[in-house]
Amino acid sequence: MKNEMDQDIQKILYNEREIKGIMKKLGGEVSRDYAGKNPLLVAVLKGSVVVLADFMRNLSINCEIDFMIVSSYAGTKSKGSITIIQDLRTDICDRDVIIVEDIIDSGITLNSLVELLKQRNPRSLKICTFLDKPSGRQSEISADYVGGTVGNEFIVGYGLDYNEKYRNLPYIGVLKESVYSHN
Ligand code: PRP
């Protein structure tokens, strides 16, 4: 059956097969680097839930997961810092922590999050992001593991939303301008 959201998509940037390949590669790299270590994967909700689910199943090592909800935006305007809406339940002191993100855009979310988590004295703290959008950067931050890079386009799918929709698209696509321009 055709996906009813397909009609809102201008073009596909990463199809399901390509995403599978990227997740396998990321999982392989992290499994190699963290062999014998039992890292804690910290997913920043909501977008990263899809990435986390696939990423963790590509890890061949022991790991644990926990979630945070943070907000970096009031409306569409960046505030430059984050508000914690839901914190971790795990004590990360002396843990190897990997933040798992769907996308780094301005970098504001991660920059603030890294500063916050560092204060809790993890043994190590690294970032794994499925996508990087360097053109959006306002805050200096880079990920240790990057799946793919995107340009300055309005992308949705694989966890990424527009007004909370399209997160369940199994691919990453560019949203048609007509969908968001009349709002
Ligand atoms: C998105 C994404 C990242 C953040 C990246 O989350 O999941 O967490 O924005 O943007 P930045 O680099 O400009 O800070 P969003 O705040 O839209 O929430 P969501 O995950 O619930 O969609």
mmCIF file of C-alpha atoms and ligand atoms in Angstrom:
data_model
loop_
_atom_site.group_PDB
_atom_site.id
_atom_site.type_symbol
_atom_site.label_atom_id
_atom_site.label_comp_id
_atom_site.label_asym_id
_atom_site.label_seq_id
_atom_site.Cartn_x
_atom_site.Cartn_y
_atom_site.Cartn_z
ATOM 1 C CA MET A 1 0.000 0.000 0.000
ATOM 2 C CA LYS A 2 1.237 3.461 -0.863
ATOM 3 C CA ASN A 3 2.167 5.637 2.086
ATOM 4 C CA GLU A 4 -0.342 8.493 2.355
ATOM 5 C CA MET A 5 2.437 10.890 3.422
ATOM 6 C CA ASP A 6 4.456 10.309 0.218
ATOM 7 C CA GLN A 7 2.501 12.993 -1.632
ATOM 8 C CA ASP A 8 3.939 15.678 0.670
ATOM 9 C CA ILE A 9 7.517 14.706 -0.107
ATOM 10 C CA GLN A 10 9.487 16.456 -2.835
ATOM 11 C CA LYS A 11 12.348 13.974 -2.948
ATOM 12 C CA ILE A 12 13.900 11.186 -0.924
ATOM 13 C CA LEU A 13 17.366 11.875 0.523
ATOM 14 C CA TYR A 14 17.984 8.541 2.259
ATOM 15 C CA ASN A 15 15.840 5.550 1.416
ATOM 16 C CA GLU A 16 15.266 2.569 3.720
ATOM 17 C CA ARG A 17 18.109 0.560 2.250
ATOM 18 C CA GLU A 18 20.550 3.433 2.626
ATOM 19 C CA ILE A 19 19.439 4.065 6.203
ATOM 20 C CA LYS A 20 19.932 0.404 7.020
ATOM 21 C CA GLY A 21 23.480 0.612 5.664
ATOM 22 C CA ILE A 22 24.254 3.741 7.667
ATOM 23 C CA MET A 23 22.947 2.234 10.909
ATOM 24 C CA LYS A 24 24.973 -0.913 10.321
ATOM 25 C CA LYS A 25 28.115 1.162 9.810
ATOM 26 C CA LEU A 26 27.509 3.315 12.905
ATOM 27 C CA GLY A 27 26.717 0.228 14.979
ATOM 28 C CA GLY A 28 29.898 -1.451 13.796
ATOM 29 C CA GLU A 29 32.088 1.539 14.638
ATOM 30 C CA VAL A 30 30.623 1.980 18.111
ATOM 31 C CA SER A 31 30.719 -1.759 18.857
ATOM 32 C CA ARG A 32 34.401 -1.776 17.996
ATOM 33 C CA ASP A 33 35.213 1.346 20.043
ATOM 34 C CA TYR A 34 33.210 0.271 23.107
ATOM 35 C CA ALA A 35 34.003 -3.432 23.181
ATOM 36 C CA GLY A 36 33.625 -4.706 26.770
ATOM 37 C CA LYS A 37 32.358 -1.336 28.072
ATOM 38 C CA ASN A 38 28.540 -1.368 28.478
ATOM 39 C CA PRO A 39 27.866 2.255 27.412
ATOM 40 C CA LEU A 40 24.707 4.129 28.365
ATOM 41 C CA LEU A 41 22.882 5.369 25.275
ATOM 42 C CA VAL A 42 21.087 8.632 25.998
ATOM 43 C CA ALA A 43 18.353 9.426 23.516
ATOM 44 C CA VAL A 44 16.947 12.919 23.285
ATOM 45 C CA LEU A 45 13.220 12.563 22.670
ATOM 46 C CA LYS A 46 11.226 12.601 20.621
ATOM 47 C CA GLY A 47 13.035 12.605 17.303
ATOM 48 C CA SER A 48 15.795 10.178 18.202
ATOM 49 C CA VAL A 49 13.509 7.325 19.230
ATOM 50 C CA VAL A 50 13.573 5.803 15.742
ATOM 51 C CA VAL A 51 17.340 6.180 15.424
ATOM 52 C CA LEU A 52 17.920 4.686 18.875
ATOM 53 C CA ALA A 53 15.745 1.666 18.154
ATOM 54 C CA ASP A 54 17.689 0.844 15.002
ATOM 55 C CA PHE A 55 21.096 1.884 16.329
ATOM 56 C CA MET A 56 20.957 -0.287 19.457
ATOM 57 C CA ARG A 57 19.994 -3.324 17.411
ATOM 58 C CA ASN A 58 23.151 -2.823 15.370
ATOM 59 C CA LEU A 59 25.352 -2.915 18.468
ATOM 60 C CA SER A 60 26.996 -6.221 19.202
ATOM 61 C CA ILE A 61 28.044 -5.150 22.705
ATOM 62 C CA ASN A 62 26.241 -4.732 26.027
ATOM 63 C CA CYS A 63 24.550 -1.363 26.401
ATOM 64 C CA GLU A 64 21.831 0.341 28.409
ATOM 65 C CA ILE A 65 19.407 3.060 27.384
ATOM 66 C CA ASP A 66 17.825 6.099 28.989
ATOM 67 C CA PHE A 67 15.854 9.084 27.758
ATOM 68 C CA MET A 68 15.716 12.828 28.162
ATOM 69 C CA ILE A 69 13.253 15.386 26.935
ATOM 70 C CA VAL A 70 14.712 18.812 26.388
ATOM 71 C CA SER A 71 13.391 21.856 24.647
ATOM 72 C CA SER A 72 15.585 24.372 22.891
ATOM 73 C CA TYR A 73 12.973 26.354 21.055
ATOM 74 C CA ALA A 74 10.161 28.661 21.975
ATOM 75 C CA GLY A 75 8.062 28.547 18.807
ATOM 76 C CA THR A 76 10.510 28.578 15.929
ATOM 77 C CA LYS A 77 12.929 31.042 17.503
ATOM 78 C CA SER A 78 16.048 29.644 19.099
ATOM 79 C CA LYS A 79 16.520 30.530 22.755
ATOM 80 C CA GLY A 80 20.189 29.612 22.883
ATOM 81 C CA SER A 81 19.806 27.254 25.822
ATOM 82 C CA ILE A 82 17.755 24.242 26.799
ATOM 83 C CA THR A 83 15.077 23.495 29.323
ATOM 84 C CA ILE A 84 14.983 20.001 30.781
ATOM 85 C CA ILE A 85 11.473 18.647 30.607
ATOM 86 C CA GLN A 86 12.379 15.100 31.632
ATOM 87 C CA ASP A 87 15.744 14.122 33.068
ATOM 88 C CA LEU A 88 17.622 10.816 33.040
ATOM 89 C CA ARG A 89 16.815 8.196 35.638
ATOM 90 C CA THR A 90 20.312 6.736 35.444
ATOM 91 C CA ASP A 91 23.254 8.033 37.467
ATOM 92 C CA ILE A 92 25.896 8.662 34.796
ATOM 93 C CA CYS A 93 28.826 9.207 37.185
ATOM 94 C CA ASP A 94 31.698 7.017 35.950
ATOM 95 C CA ARG A 95 29.645 5.732 32.999
ATOM 96 C CA ASP A 96 30.571 5.723 29.325
ATOM 97 C CA VAL A 97 27.775 7.836 27.860
ATOM 98 C CA ILE A 98 26.813 8.156 24.213
ATOM 99 C CA ILE A 99 24.216 10.765 23.301
ATOM 100 C CA VAL A 100 22.155 9.469 20.385
ATOM 101 C CA GLU A 101 20.546 12.123 18.199
ATOM 102 C CA ASP A 102 18.575 12.150 14.990
ATOM 103 C CA ILE A 103 20.009 15.454 13.779
ATOM 104 C CA ILE A 104 22.357 18.248 14.780
ATOM 105 C CA ASP A 105 21.153 21.500 13.286
ATOM 106 C CA SER A 106 22.022 24.702 15.197
ATOM 107 C CA GLY A 107 23.882 22.570 17.745
ATOM 108 C CA ILE A 108 22.239 24.454 20.604
ATOM 109 C CA THR A 109 20.499 21.395 22.045
ATOM 110 C CA LEU A 110 23.659 19.307 22.131
ATOM 111 C CA ASN A 111 25.989 22.046 23.230
ATOM 112 C CA SER A 112 23.885 22.751 26.312
ATOM 113 C CA LEU A 113 23.255 19.065 26.944
ATOM 114 C CA VAL A 114 26.944 18.179 26.811
ATOM 115 C CA GLU A 115 27.770 20.923 29.326
ATOM 116 C CA LEU A 116 25.021 19.690 31.615
ATOM 117 C CA LEU A 117 25.986 16.015 31.466
ATOM 118 C CA LYS A 118 29.709 16.746 31.904
ATOM 119 C CA GLN A 119 28.929 18.203 35.328
ATOM 120 C CA ARG A 120 27.730 14.732 36.371
ATOM 121 C CA ASN A 121 31.215 13.284 35.848
ATOM 122 C CA PRO A 122 30.713 10.566 33.268
ATOM 123 C CA ARG A 123 33.805 8.471 32.508
ATOM 124 C CA SER A 124 33.405 9.477 28.874
ATOM 125 C CA LEU A 125 30.859 11.384 26.817
ATOM 126 C CA LYS A 126 30.446 11.063 23.067
ATOM 127 C CA ILE A 127 27.872 11.984 20.474
ATOM 128 C CA CYS A 128 26.376 9.822 17.775
ATOM 129 C CA THR A 129 24.045 11.512 15.316
ATOM 130 C CA PHE A 130 22.250 10.007 12.381
ATOM 131 C CA LEU A 131 22.339 13.286 10.449
ATOM 132 C CA ASP A 132 24.399 16.434 10.551
ATOM 133 C CA LYS A 133 23.247 19.749 9.062
ATOM 134 C CA PRO A 134 26.395 21.923 9.230
ATOM 135 C CA SER A 135 24.745 24.869 7.440
ATOM 136 C CA GLY A 136 22.465 25.431 10.438
ATOM 137 C CA ARG A 137 25.210 25.634 13.040
ATOM 138 C CA GLN A 138 25.048 28.456 15.593
ATOM 139 C CA SER A 139 26.857 26.696 18.393
ATOM 140 C CA GLU A 140 30.231 25.038 18.067
ATOM 141 C CA ILE A 141 29.732 21.309 18.415
ATOM 142 C CA SER A 142 30.572 18.247 16.376
ATOM 143 C CA ALA A 143 29.604 14.621 16.709
ATOM 144 C CA ASP A 144 31.993 11.707 17.166
ATOM 145 C CA TYR A 145 29.884 9.435 14.968
ATOM 146 C CA VAL A 146 27.928 10.841 12.016
ATOM 147 C CA GLY A 147 25.676 8.835 9.706
ATOM 148 C CA GLY A 148 25.118 11.355 6.933
ATOM 149 C CA THR A 149 25.159 15.052 6.085
ATOM 150 C CA VAL A 150 22.267 17.117 4.774
ATOM 151 C CA GLY A 151 22.061 20.575 3.257
ATOM 152 C CA ASN A 152 19.791 23.454 4.138
ATOM 153 C CA GLU A 153 16.550 21.652 3.326
ATOM 154 C CA PHE A 154 13.372 21.002 5.272
ATOM 155 C CA ILE A 155 13.681 17.329 5.974
ATOM 156 C CA VAL A 156 11.272 14.949 7.660
ATOM 157 C CA GLY A 157 10.937 11.245 8.347
ATOM 158 C CA TYR A 158 12.781 8.599 10.353
ATOM 159 C CA GLY A 159 11.915 10.471 13.573
ATOM 160 C CA LEU A 160 12.060 14.006 12.191
ATOM 161 C CA ASP A 161 8.783 15.880 12.196
ATOM 162 C CA TYR A 162 6.930 18.840 10.830
ATOM 163 C CA ASN A 163 4.252 19.860 13.349
ATOM 164 C CA GLU A 164 4.641 16.395 14.935
ATOM 165 C CA LYS A 165 3.828 14.598 11.664
ATOM 166 C CA TYR A 166 5.996 12.469 9.322
ATOM 167 C CA ARG A 167 8.095 10.943 12.135
ATOM 168 C CA ASN A 168 6.896 7.503 11.051
ATOM 169 C CA LEU A 169 8.082 7.807 7.457
ATOM 170 C CA PRO A 170 10.622 5.016 6.969
ATOM 171 C CA TYR A 171 12.875 7.271 4.880
ATOM 172 C CA ILE A 172 14.358 10.779 5.072
ATOM 173 C CA GLY A 173 12.679 13.131 2.609
ATOM 174 C CA VAL A 174 12.518 16.801 1.724
ATOM 175 C CA LEU A 175 9.112 18.274 2.550
ATOM 176 C CA LYS A 176 7.325 20.073 -0.291
ATOM 177 C CA GLU A 177 7.330 23.799 0.278
ATOM 178 C CA SER A 178 3.583 23.953 -0.344
ATOM 179 C CA VAL A 179 3.038 21.907 2.836
ATOM 180 C CA TYR A 180 4.612 24.449 5.173
ATOM 181 C CA SER A 181 4.579 27.770 3.264
ATOM 182 C CA HIS A 182 0.904 28.597 3.872
ATOM 183 C CA ASN A 183 1.305 28.392 7.653
HETATM 184 C C1 PRP B 1 15.318 18.304 17.130
HETATM 185 C C2 PRP B 1 16.294 17.146 17.050
HETATM 186 C C3 PRP B 1 17.401 17.561 17.961
HETATM 187 C C4 PRP B 1 17.385 19.072 17.861
HETATM 188 C C5 PRP B 1 18.488 19.515 16.977
HETATM 189 O O1 PRP B 1 14.519 18.126 18.234
HETATM 190 O O2 PRP B 1 15.707 15.945 17.475
HETATM 191 O O3 PRP B 1 17.183 17.163 19.285
HETATM 192 O O4 PRP B 1 16.137 19.450 17.289
HETATM 193 O O5 PRP B 1 18.401 20.875 16.749
HETATM 194 P P1 PRP B 1 19.539 21.893 17.165
HETATM 195 O O6 PRP B 1 20.851 21.322 16.745
HETATM 196 O O7 PRP B 1 19.178 23.106 16.344
HETATM 197 O O8 PRP B 1 19.452 22.165 18.623
HETATM 198 P P2 PRP B 1 13.267 19.051 18.530
HETATM 199 O O9 PRP B 1 13.652 20.107 19.528
HETATM 200 O O10 PRP B 1 12.650 19.517 17.237
HETATM 201 O O11 PRP B 1 12.299 18.045 19.271
HETATM 202 P P3 PRP B 1 11.761 16.601 18.779
HETATM 203 O O12 PRP B 1 12.935 15.672 18.842
HETATM 204 O O13 PRP B 1 10.713 16.276 19.773
HETATM 205 O O14 PRP B 1 11.244 16.757 17.375
#
